[in-house]
Structures are given as structure tokens and as C-alpha cells.
């Protein structure tokens, strides 16, 4: 199983809502990532978890709150988002043994629209 | 910040032709990876080339790396309509005290049947 599963596929939320994005992998990977991708742009790294500990936070606003409950799951909690936060949110995982030498496996993404 | 930058930004070819995409980067690297992204989907890893390698092949893909010019190229031979996608190079970069993978702007490839 080389799949990273993200739910939901699409999400529409108001600026006062609280929602969560979920990501799951069963490849035994120990590093998991959240990326944000705007249209026609490359993915931008938001957070990295290594062995269930937050190792990189790319100065992301606090309205985005990551959580790694266990080695297979990664959540991104959303609260009081702005319309400019509308984007494709990608989750990825990697073995976690070799840092940036690892191949990253991506989920299909959650298309988020903030109204 | 951007480490890699691809050119061309967009490329349109006929099925059966070869497609070449280039990536230039700014600082020294340990490795360079190429990923493909179908429209609105996740990225798929294609190939990784180490800084001490000059060329690598995988099926119809050929990647070259010239560290003196800080550039890499991805060649797709005998292209197919299914190769239509955006292609990103990604390099390791030290930013903000952490080593991370940074993606270039990408090349959008269209293969016309």
C-alpha cells in the first residue's frame, strides 16, 4: 500500500467555521508533511512532523493548527480562516530516515474554499 | 523563497515527440528530485539524482544534472497524452535553520494526441 489518503476531497467553509483536514498513511513512514498550493504555483511547505514531533513550522499563522495523533495520522485544524487561505492542501509522507533525501508520497489533496 | 526554477513555464507538443524541461537552482545541493502533478491532484515522485551523478534513466525519463551550472534537465521520450501534467524539480535547501525540500515553479506540459 503506497497510498496517502486525504479527507475530505473538497471543503467549503466560512471565516468563522472550525474544520479539520485529515491525512492517513499505512506505509510505516515516520515523517509527514502539510503543503499549501495555490493555483499555478508550486507546493509550499507548512509543517513537518518527524516521529510524531513537530520538527518544522514554516511560520504558518496560528489559524492553522497541525496535530499528529500517531505515526499514521496527520490532522490540520482550521479556524477563522481568510479567503486568501483558499488553496489545495497536500499531505505527504516519507520514510523519515534520510530527511530531504527521502522520496515523498503525496495524497490527492483537499481543495479548500473559504467564503 | 524559490530554490529551483523551471523553464519553459509551459510546453505543448504532439504525441510521440520528446519533451525537455529545465530546472535551475541557486545554491549547492545534495540531491535533486523531479515530481509530476496531474491537474489538481497530488504529486508523484519520478526520479532522484544525487549531486555526484550526471545522468539517470528511468523508463522513458532521462535526467541530467550539471552542478557547475546549477541546472538539471528532464527529458521525456516518445511522449504520450497521459504525460500531460505539471512537472516540478525539487531541491534540498537550508532555510530558516532547517533543511527542507523546495519546489521550483514547474513546467506545464501538454501532449496533444
PDB file of C-alpha atoms in Angstrom:
ATOM      1  CA  UNK A   1       0.000   0.000   0.000  1.00  0.00           C
ATOM      2  CA  UNK A   2       1.726   3.163  -1.209  1.00  0.00           C
ATOM      3  CA  UNK A   3      -1.218   5.415  -0.671  1.00  0.00           C
ATOM      4  CA  UNK A   4      -1.672   8.592   1.302  1.00  0.00           C
ATOM      5  CA  UNK A   5      -5.355   9.247   1.875  1.00  0.00           C
ATOM      6  CA  UNK A   6      -6.702  12.729   2.450  1.00  0.00           C
ATOM      7  CA  UNK A   7     -10.227  13.637   3.518  1.00  0.00           C
ATOM      8  CA  UNK A   8     -12.290  15.462   2.618  1.00  0.00           C
ATOM      9  CA  UNK A   9     -11.543  15.965  -1.083  1.00  0.00           C
ATOM     10  CA  UNK A  10     -13.377  19.285  -1.117  1.00  0.00           C
ATOM     11  CA  UNK A  11     -14.237  21.664   1.711  1.00  0.00           C
ATOM     12  CA  UNK A  12     -16.123  24.935   1.710  1.00  0.00           C
ATOM     13  CA  UNK A  13     -16.092  26.886   4.939  1.00  0.00           C
ATOM     14  CA  UNK A  14     -16.980  30.290   6.263  1.00  0.00           C
ATOM     15  CA  UNK A  15     -14.492  32.512   8.013  1.00  0.00           C
ATOM     16  CA  UNK A  16     -15.967  31.704  11.423  1.00  0.00           C
ATOM     17  CA  UNK A  17     -16.050  27.923  10.985  1.00  0.00           C
ATOM     18  CA  UNK A  18     -13.789  25.333  12.539  1.00  0.00           C
ATOM     19  CA  UNK A  19     -12.911  22.359  10.383  1.00  0.00           C
ATOM     20  CA  UNK A  20     -10.215  19.729  10.152  1.00  0.00           C
ATOM     21  CA  UNK A  21      -8.325  18.104   7.294  1.00  0.00           C
ATOM     22  CA  UNK A  22      -7.224  14.523   7.758  1.00  0.00           C
ATOM     23  CA  UNK A  23      -4.381  12.528   6.301  1.00  0.00           C
ATOM     24  CA  UNK A  24      -3.583   8.846   6.750  1.00  0.00           C
ATOM     25  CA  UNK A  25      -0.809   6.551   5.570  1.00  0.00           C
ATOM     26  CA  UNK A  26      -0.050   2.912   6.305  1.00  0.00           C
ATOM     27  CA  UNK A  27       3.401   2.667   4.814  1.00  0.00           C
ATOM     28  CA  UNK A  28       5.161   2.854   8.181  1.00  0.00           C
ATOM     29  CA  UNK A  29       6.510   6.277   7.311  1.00  0.00           C
ATOM     30  CA  UNK A  30       7.740   8.374  10.224  1.00  0.00           C
ATOM     31  CA  UNK A  31       7.748  11.802   8.561  1.00  0.00           C
ATOM     32  CA  UNK A  32       4.580  13.584   7.486  1.00  0.00           C
ATOM     33  CA  UNK A  33       4.130  16.947   5.821  1.00  0.00           C
ATOM     34  CA  UNK A  34       1.497  19.585   5.105  1.00  0.00           C
ATOM     35  CA  UNK A  35       1.855  21.715   1.987  1.00  0.00           C
ATOM     36  CA  UNK A  36      -0.277  24.554   0.662  1.00  0.00           C
ATOM     37  CA  UNK A  37      -0.574  25.016  -3.086  1.00  0.00           C
ATOM     38  CA  UNK A  38      -2.194  27.966  -4.809  1.00  0.00           C
ATOM     39  CA  UNK A  39      -3.278  27.706  -8.432  1.00  0.00           C
ATOM     40  CA  UNK A  40      -0.388  27.549 -10.916  1.00  0.00           C
ATOM     41  CA  UNK A  41       2.164  27.705  -8.095  1.00  0.00           C
ATOM     42  CA  UNK A  42       4.442  25.074  -6.556  1.00  0.00           C
ATOM     43  CA  UNK A  43       3.607  23.455  -3.224  1.00  0.00           C
ATOM     44  CA  UNK A  44       4.789  25.470  -0.228  1.00  0.00           C
ATOM     45  CA  UNK A  45       5.810  23.638   2.919  1.00  0.00           C
ATOM     46  CA  UNK A  46       3.759  24.427   6.024  1.00  0.00           C
ATOM     47  CA  UNK A  47       4.636  21.805   8.657  1.00  0.00           C
ATOM     48  CA  UNK A  48       6.785  18.718   9.074  1.00  0.00           C
ATOM     49  CA  UNK A  49       6.310  16.032  11.690  1.00  0.00           C
ATOM     50  CA  UNK A  50       9.150  13.650  12.329  1.00  0.00           C
ATOM     51  CA  UNK A  51       8.474  10.678  14.601  1.00  0.00           C
ATOM     52  CA  UNK A  52       5.232  12.360  15.688  1.00  0.00           C
ATOM     53  CA  UNK A  53       7.003  15.515  16.799  1.00  0.00           C
ATOM     54  CA  UNK A  54       6.666  18.857  15.042  1.00  0.00           C
ATOM     55  CA  UNK A  55      10.069  19.497  13.517  1.00  0.00           C
ATOM     56  CA  UNK A  56       9.365  22.321  11.073  1.00  0.00           C
ATOM     57  CA  UNK A  57       6.793  25.097  11.269  1.00  0.00           C
ATOM     58  CA  UNK A  58       7.174  27.480   8.385  1.00  0.00           C
ATOM     59  CA  UNK A  59       5.854  30.473  10.335  1.00  0.00           C
ATOM     60  CA  UNK A  60       2.320  29.483   9.458  1.00  0.00           C
ATOM     61  CA  UNK A  61      -0.451  31.641  11.008  1.00  0.00           C
ATOM     62  CA  UNK A  62      -1.952  30.195  14.176  1.00  0.00           C
ATOM     63  CA  UNK A  63      -5.324  29.772  12.468  1.00  0.00           C
ATOM     64  CA  UNK A  64      -3.707  26.598  11.075  1.00  0.00           C
ATOM     65  CA  UNK A  65      -3.006  24.063  13.822  1.00  0.00           C
ATOM     66  CA  UNK A  66      -1.381  20.722  12.977  1.00  0.00           C
ATOM     67  CA  UNK A  67      -1.709  17.574  15.029  1.00  0.00           C
ATOM     68  CA  UNK A  68      -0.095  14.163  14.729  1.00  0.00           C
ATOM     69  CA  UNK A  69      -2.067  11.749  16.954  1.00  0.00           C
ATOM     70  CA  UNK A  70       0.044   8.756  15.898  1.00  0.00           C
ATOM     71  CA  UNK A  71       2.533   7.710  13.254  1.00  0.00           C
ATOM     72  CA  UNK A  72      -0.196   7.024  10.674  1.00  0.00           C
ATOM     73  CA  UNK A  73      -2.370  10.091  11.095  1.00  0.00           C
ATOM     74  CA  UNK A  74      -1.914  13.785  10.491  1.00  0.00           C
ATOM     75  CA  UNK A  75      -4.560  16.433  11.011  1.00  0.00           C
ATOM     76  CA  UNK A  76      -4.724  20.098  10.139  1.00  0.00           C
ATOM     77  CA  UNK A  77      -7.209  22.050  12.240  1.00  0.00           C
ATOM     78  CA  UNK A  78      -8.590  25.176  10.664  1.00  0.00           C
ATOM     79  CA  UNK A  79     -10.153  28.110  12.494  1.00  0.00           C
ATOM     80  CA  UNK A  80     -11.086  31.655  11.468  1.00  0.00           C
ATOM     81  CA  UNK A  81      -9.567  31.307   8.020  1.00  0.00           C
ATOM     82  CA  UNK A  82      -9.370  34.090   5.483  1.00  0.00           C
ATOM     83  CA  UNK A  83     -10.434  33.938   1.816  1.00  0.00           C
ATOM     84  CA  UNK A  84      -6.750  34.049   0.801  1.00  0.00           C
ATOM     85  CA  UNK A  85      -6.323  30.685   2.555  1.00  0.00           C
ATOM     86  CA  UNK A  86      -8.322  29.058  -0.242  1.00  0.00           C
ATOM     87  CA  UNK A  87      -5.958  26.571  -1.866  1.00  0.00           C
ATOM     88  CA  UNK A  88      -5.168  22.900  -2.410  1.00  0.00           C
ATOM     89  CA  UNK A  89      -3.787  21.418   0.808  1.00  0.00           C
ATOM     90  CA  UNK A  90      -1.499  18.471   0.249  1.00  0.00           C
ATOM     91  CA  UNK A  91      -0.343  15.913   2.751  1.00  0.00           C
ATOM     92  CA  UNK A  92       2.784  13.857   2.138  1.00  0.00           C
ATOM     93  CA  UNK A  93       4.746  11.222   3.971  1.00  0.00           C
ATOM     94  CA  UNK A  94       8.232   9.793   3.727  1.00  0.00           C
ATOM     95  CA  UNK A  95      10.267   7.128   5.482  1.00  0.00           C
ATOM     96  CA  UNK A  96      11.793   9.776   7.700  1.00  0.00           C
ATOM     97  CA  UNK A  97      15.192   8.136   7.784  1.00  0.00           C
ATOM     98  CA  UNK A  98      17.076  10.376   5.369  1.00  0.00           C
ATOM     99  CA  UNK A  99      15.497  13.811   5.658  1.00  0.00           C
ATOM    100  CA  UNK A 100      15.464  15.607   2.329  1.00  0.00           C
ATOM    101  CA  UNK A 101      16.885  12.507   0.630  1.00  0.00           C
ATOM    102  CA  UNK A 102      13.582  10.768   1.259  1.00  0.00           C
ATOM    103  CA  UNK A 103      11.073  10.343  -1.523  1.00  0.00           C
ATOM    104  CA  UNK A 104       7.814  11.972  -0.542  1.00  0.00           C
ATOM    105  CA  UNK A 105       4.469  10.315  -1.245  1.00  0.00           C
ATOM    106  CA  UNK A 106       1.589  12.710  -1.693  1.00  0.00           C
ATOM    107  CA  UNK A 107      -2.127  12.447  -1.147  1.00  0.00           C
ATOM    108  CA  UNK A 108      -4.587  13.769  -3.710  1.00  0.00           C
ATOM    109  CA  UNK A 109      -5.197  16.880  -1.638  1.00  0.00           C
ATOM    110  CA  UNK A 110      -8.114  18.758  -0.135  1.00  0.00           C
ATOM    111  CA  UNK A 111      -9.456  21.624  -2.214  1.00  0.00           C
ATOM    112  CA  UNK A 112     -10.391  24.291   0.352  1.00  0.00           C
ATOM    113  CA  UNK A 113     -12.580  27.299  -0.381  1.00  0.00           C
ATOM    114  CA  UNK A 114     -13.037  29.958   2.298  1.00  0.00           C
ATOM    115  CA  UNK A 115     -16.040  32.207   1.804  1.00  0.00           C
TER     116      UNK A 115
ATOM    117  CA  UNK B   1      11.787  31.515  -1.240  1.00  0.00           C
ATOM    118  CA  UNK B   2      12.425  29.707  -4.512  1.00  0.00           C
ATOM    119  CA  UNK B   3      15.377  27.380  -4.944  1.00  0.00           C
ATOM    120  CA  UNK B   4      14.563  25.842  -8.299  1.00  0.00           C
ATOM    121  CA  UNK B   5      13.120  27.486 -11.359  1.00  0.00           C
ATOM    122  CA  UNK B   6      11.912  25.537 -14.377  1.00  0.00           C
ATOM    123  CA  UNK B   7      11.728  26.580 -17.971  1.00  0.00           C
ATOM    124  CA  UNK B   8       9.800  26.695 -20.093  1.00  0.00           C
ATOM    125  CA  UNK B   9       6.783  27.552 -17.954  1.00  0.00           C
ATOM    126  CA  UNK B  10       4.556  25.810 -20.483  1.00  0.00           C
ATOM    127  CA  UNK B  11       5.282  23.352 -23.267  1.00  0.00           C
ATOM    128  CA  UNK B  12       2.896  21.926 -25.862  1.00  0.00           C
ATOM    129  CA  UNK B  13       3.953  19.038 -28.099  1.00  0.00           C
ATOM    130  CA  UNK B  14       2.468  16.271 -30.238  1.00  0.00           C
ATOM    131  CA  UNK B  15       2.268  12.689 -29.079  1.00  0.00           C
ATOM    132  CA  UNK B  16       5.425  10.809 -29.963  1.00  0.00           C
ATOM    133  CA  UNK B  17       7.680  13.858 -29.688  1.00  0.00           C
ATOM    134  CA  UNK B  18      10.264  14.319 -26.975  1.00  0.00           C
ATOM    135  CA  UNK B  19       9.768  16.891 -24.201  1.00  0.00           C
ATOM    136  CA  UNK B  20      12.638  18.624 -22.439  1.00  0.00           C
ATOM    137  CA  UNK B  21      12.225  20.676 -19.278  1.00  0.00           C
ATOM    138  CA  UNK B  22      14.974  22.527 -17.491  1.00  0.00           C
ATOM    139  CA  UNK B  23      15.495  23.437 -13.861  1.00  0.00           C
ATOM    140  CA  UNK B  24      17.969  25.953 -12.488  1.00  0.00           C
ATOM    141  CA  UNK B  25      18.725  26.397  -8.812  1.00  0.00           C
ATOM    142  CA  UNK B  26      20.634  28.890  -6.743  1.00  0.00           C
ATOM    143  CA  UNK B  27      22.631  27.181  -4.000  1.00  0.00           C
ATOM    144  CA  UNK B  28      24.624  23.954  -3.836  1.00  0.00           C
ATOM    145  CA  UNK B  29      22.550  20.811  -3.387  1.00  0.00           C
ATOM    146  CA  UNK B  30      22.883  17.232  -2.212  1.00  0.00           C
ATOM    147  CA  UNK B  31      20.203  15.873  -4.498  1.00  0.00           C
ATOM    148  CA  UNK B  32      17.557  16.970  -6.967  1.00  0.00           C
ATOM    149  CA  UNK B  33      14.196  15.311  -7.469  1.00  0.00           C
ATOM    150  CA  UNK B  34      11.571  15.571 -10.185  1.00  0.00           C
ATOM    151  CA  UNK B  35       7.860  15.226  -9.454  1.00  0.00           C
ATOM    152  CA  UNK B  36       4.798  15.146 -11.707  1.00  0.00           C
ATOM    153  CA  UNK B  37       1.402  16.570 -10.827  1.00  0.00           C
ATOM    154  CA  UNK B  38      -1.743  15.849 -12.785  1.00  0.00           C
ATOM    155  CA  UNK B  39      -4.219  18.719 -12.729  1.00  0.00           C
ATOM    156  CA  UNK B  40      -5.473  19.385  -9.196  1.00  0.00           C
ATOM    157  CA  UNK B  41      -4.014  16.164  -7.834  1.00  0.00           C
ATOM    158  CA  UNK B  42      -1.109  15.164  -5.609  1.00  0.00           C
ATOM    159  CA  UNK B  43       2.491  14.978  -6.743  1.00  0.00           C
ATOM    160  CA  UNK B  44       4.134  11.763  -7.850  1.00  0.00           C
ATOM    161  CA  UNK B  45       7.858  11.217  -7.476  1.00  0.00           C
ATOM    162  CA  UNK B  46       9.632  10.474 -10.762  1.00  0.00           C
ATOM    163  CA  UNK B  47      13.348  10.357 -10.150  1.00  0.00           C
ATOM    164  CA  UNK B  48      16.082  11.442  -7.720  1.00  0.00           C
ATOM    165  CA  UNK B  49      19.580  12.323  -8.856  1.00  0.00           C
ATOM    166  CA  UNK B  50      22.436  12.823  -6.430  1.00  0.00           C
ATOM    167  CA  UNK B  51      24.864  15.700  -6.692  1.00  0.00           C
ATOM    168  CA  UNK B  52      27.682  13.313  -7.700  1.00  0.00           C
ATOM    169  CA  UNK B  53      25.646  11.844 -10.560  1.00  0.00           C
ATOM    170  CA  UNK B  54      25.481  13.372 -14.034  1.00  0.00           C
ATOM    171  CA  UNK B  55      22.727  11.369 -15.654  1.00  0.00           C
ATOM    172  CA  UNK B  56      19.991   8.968 -14.637  1.00  0.00           C
ATOM    173  CA  UNK B  57      17.389   6.991 -16.581  1.00  0.00           C
ATOM    174  CA  UNK B  58      14.038   5.555 -15.626  1.00  0.00           C
ATOM    175  CA  UNK B  59      11.929   4.120 -18.427  1.00  0.00           C
ATOM    176  CA  UNK B  60      11.212   6.965 -20.862  1.00  0.00           C
ATOM    177  CA  UNK B  61      12.691   9.532 -18.476  1.00  0.00           C
ATOM    178  CA  UNK B  62      16.240  10.851 -18.641  1.00  0.00           C
ATOM    179  CA  UNK B  63      17.513  13.335 -16.090  1.00  0.00           C
ATOM    180  CA  UNK B  64      20.808  15.177 -16.276  1.00  0.00           C
ATOM    181  CA  UNK B  65      22.478  17.277 -13.623  1.00  0.00           C
ATOM    182  CA  UNK B  66      25.181  19.874 -14.137  1.00  0.00           C
ATOM    183  CA  UNK B  67      26.259  21.141 -10.726  1.00  0.00           C
ATOM    184  CA  UNK B  68      28.724  23.614 -12.260  1.00  0.00           C
ATOM    185  CA  UNK B  69      25.826  25.340 -14.000  1.00  0.00           C
ATOM    186  CA  UNK B  70      23.401  24.622 -11.170  1.00  0.00           C
ATOM    187  CA  UNK B  71      20.934  23.138 -13.613  1.00  0.00           C
ATOM    188  CA  UNK B  72      19.094  19.928 -14.388  1.00  0.00           C
ATOM    189  CA  UNK B  73      17.004  18.756 -17.308  1.00  0.00           C
ATOM    190  CA  UNK B  74      14.206  16.215 -17.584  1.00  0.00           C
ATOM    191  CA  UNK B  75      13.711  14.542 -20.953  1.00  0.00           C
ATOM    192  CA  UNK B  76      10.572  12.532 -21.654  1.00  0.00           C
ATOM    193  CA  UNK B  77      10.967  10.492 -24.821  1.00  0.00           C
ATOM    194  CA  UNK B  78       8.143   9.329 -27.093  1.00  0.00           C
ATOM    195  CA  UNK B  79       5.598  11.342 -25.160  1.00  0.00           C
ATOM    196  CA  UNK B  80       2.015  10.180 -24.653  1.00  0.00           C
ATOM    197  CA  UNK B  81      -1.181  12.084 -23.949  1.00  0.00           C
ATOM    198  CA  UNK B  82      -1.047  10.616 -20.425  1.00  0.00           C
ATOM    199  CA  UNK B  83       2.196  12.558 -19.819  1.00  0.00           C
ATOM    200  CA  UNK B  84       0.150  15.772 -19.784  1.00  0.00           C
ATOM    201  CA  UNK B  85       0.853  17.225 -16.341  1.00  0.00           C
ATOM    202  CA  UNK B  86       2.917  19.805 -14.475  1.00  0.00           C
ATOM    203  CA  UNK B  87       6.498  18.828 -13.717  1.00  0.00           C
ATOM    204  CA  UNK B  88       8.395  20.218 -10.736  1.00  0.00           C
ATOM    205  CA  UNK B  89      12.008  19.957  -9.758  1.00  0.00           C
ATOM    206  CA  UNK B  90      12.721  19.932  -6.039  1.00  0.00           C
ATOM    207  CA  UNK B  91      15.999  20.539  -4.300  1.00  0.00           C
ATOM    208  CA  UNK B  92      17.212  20.347  -0.738  1.00  0.00           C
ATOM    209  CA  UNK B  93      17.769  23.766   0.752  1.00  0.00           C
ATOM    210  CA  UNK B  94      18.689  25.205   4.115  1.00  0.00           C
ATOM    211  CA  UNK B  95      16.155  27.817   5.082  1.00  0.00           C
ATOM    212  CA  UNK B  96      15.310  29.195   8.472  1.00  0.00           C
ATOM    213  CA  UNK B  97      17.680  26.783  10.204  1.00  0.00           C
ATOM    214  CA  UNK B  98      16.077  23.688   8.707  1.00  0.00           C
ATOM    215  CA  UNK B  99      16.869  21.531   5.707  1.00  0.00           C
ATOM    216  CA  UNK B 100      13.826  21.027   3.539  1.00  0.00           C
ATOM    217  CA  UNK B 101      12.678  20.160   0.040  1.00  0.00           C
ATOM    218  CA  UNK B 102      11.867  23.244  -2.001  1.00  0.00           C
ATOM    219  CA  UNK B 103       9.908  23.005  -5.239  1.00  0.00           C
ATOM    220  CA  UNK B 104      10.509  25.040  -8.367  1.00  0.00           C
ATOM    221  CA  UNK B 105       7.758  26.890 -10.217  1.00  0.00           C
ATOM    222  CA  UNK B 106       7.048  23.981 -12.546  1.00  0.00           C
ATOM    223  CA  UNK B 107       6.594  23.341 -16.256  1.00  0.00           C
ATOM    224  CA  UNK B 108       3.101  22.643 -17.550  1.00  0.00           C
ATOM    225  CA  UNK B 109       3.374  20.025 -20.292  1.00  0.00           C
ATOM    226  CA  UNK B 110       0.539  19.379 -22.736  1.00  0.00           C
ATOM    227  CA  UNK B 111       0.848  16.381 -25.053  1.00  0.00           C
ATOM    228  CA  UNK B 112      -1.666  16.567 -27.870  1.00  0.00           C
ATOM    229  CA  UNK B 113      -2.955  13.272 -29.312  1.00  0.00           C
TER     230      UNK B 113
END
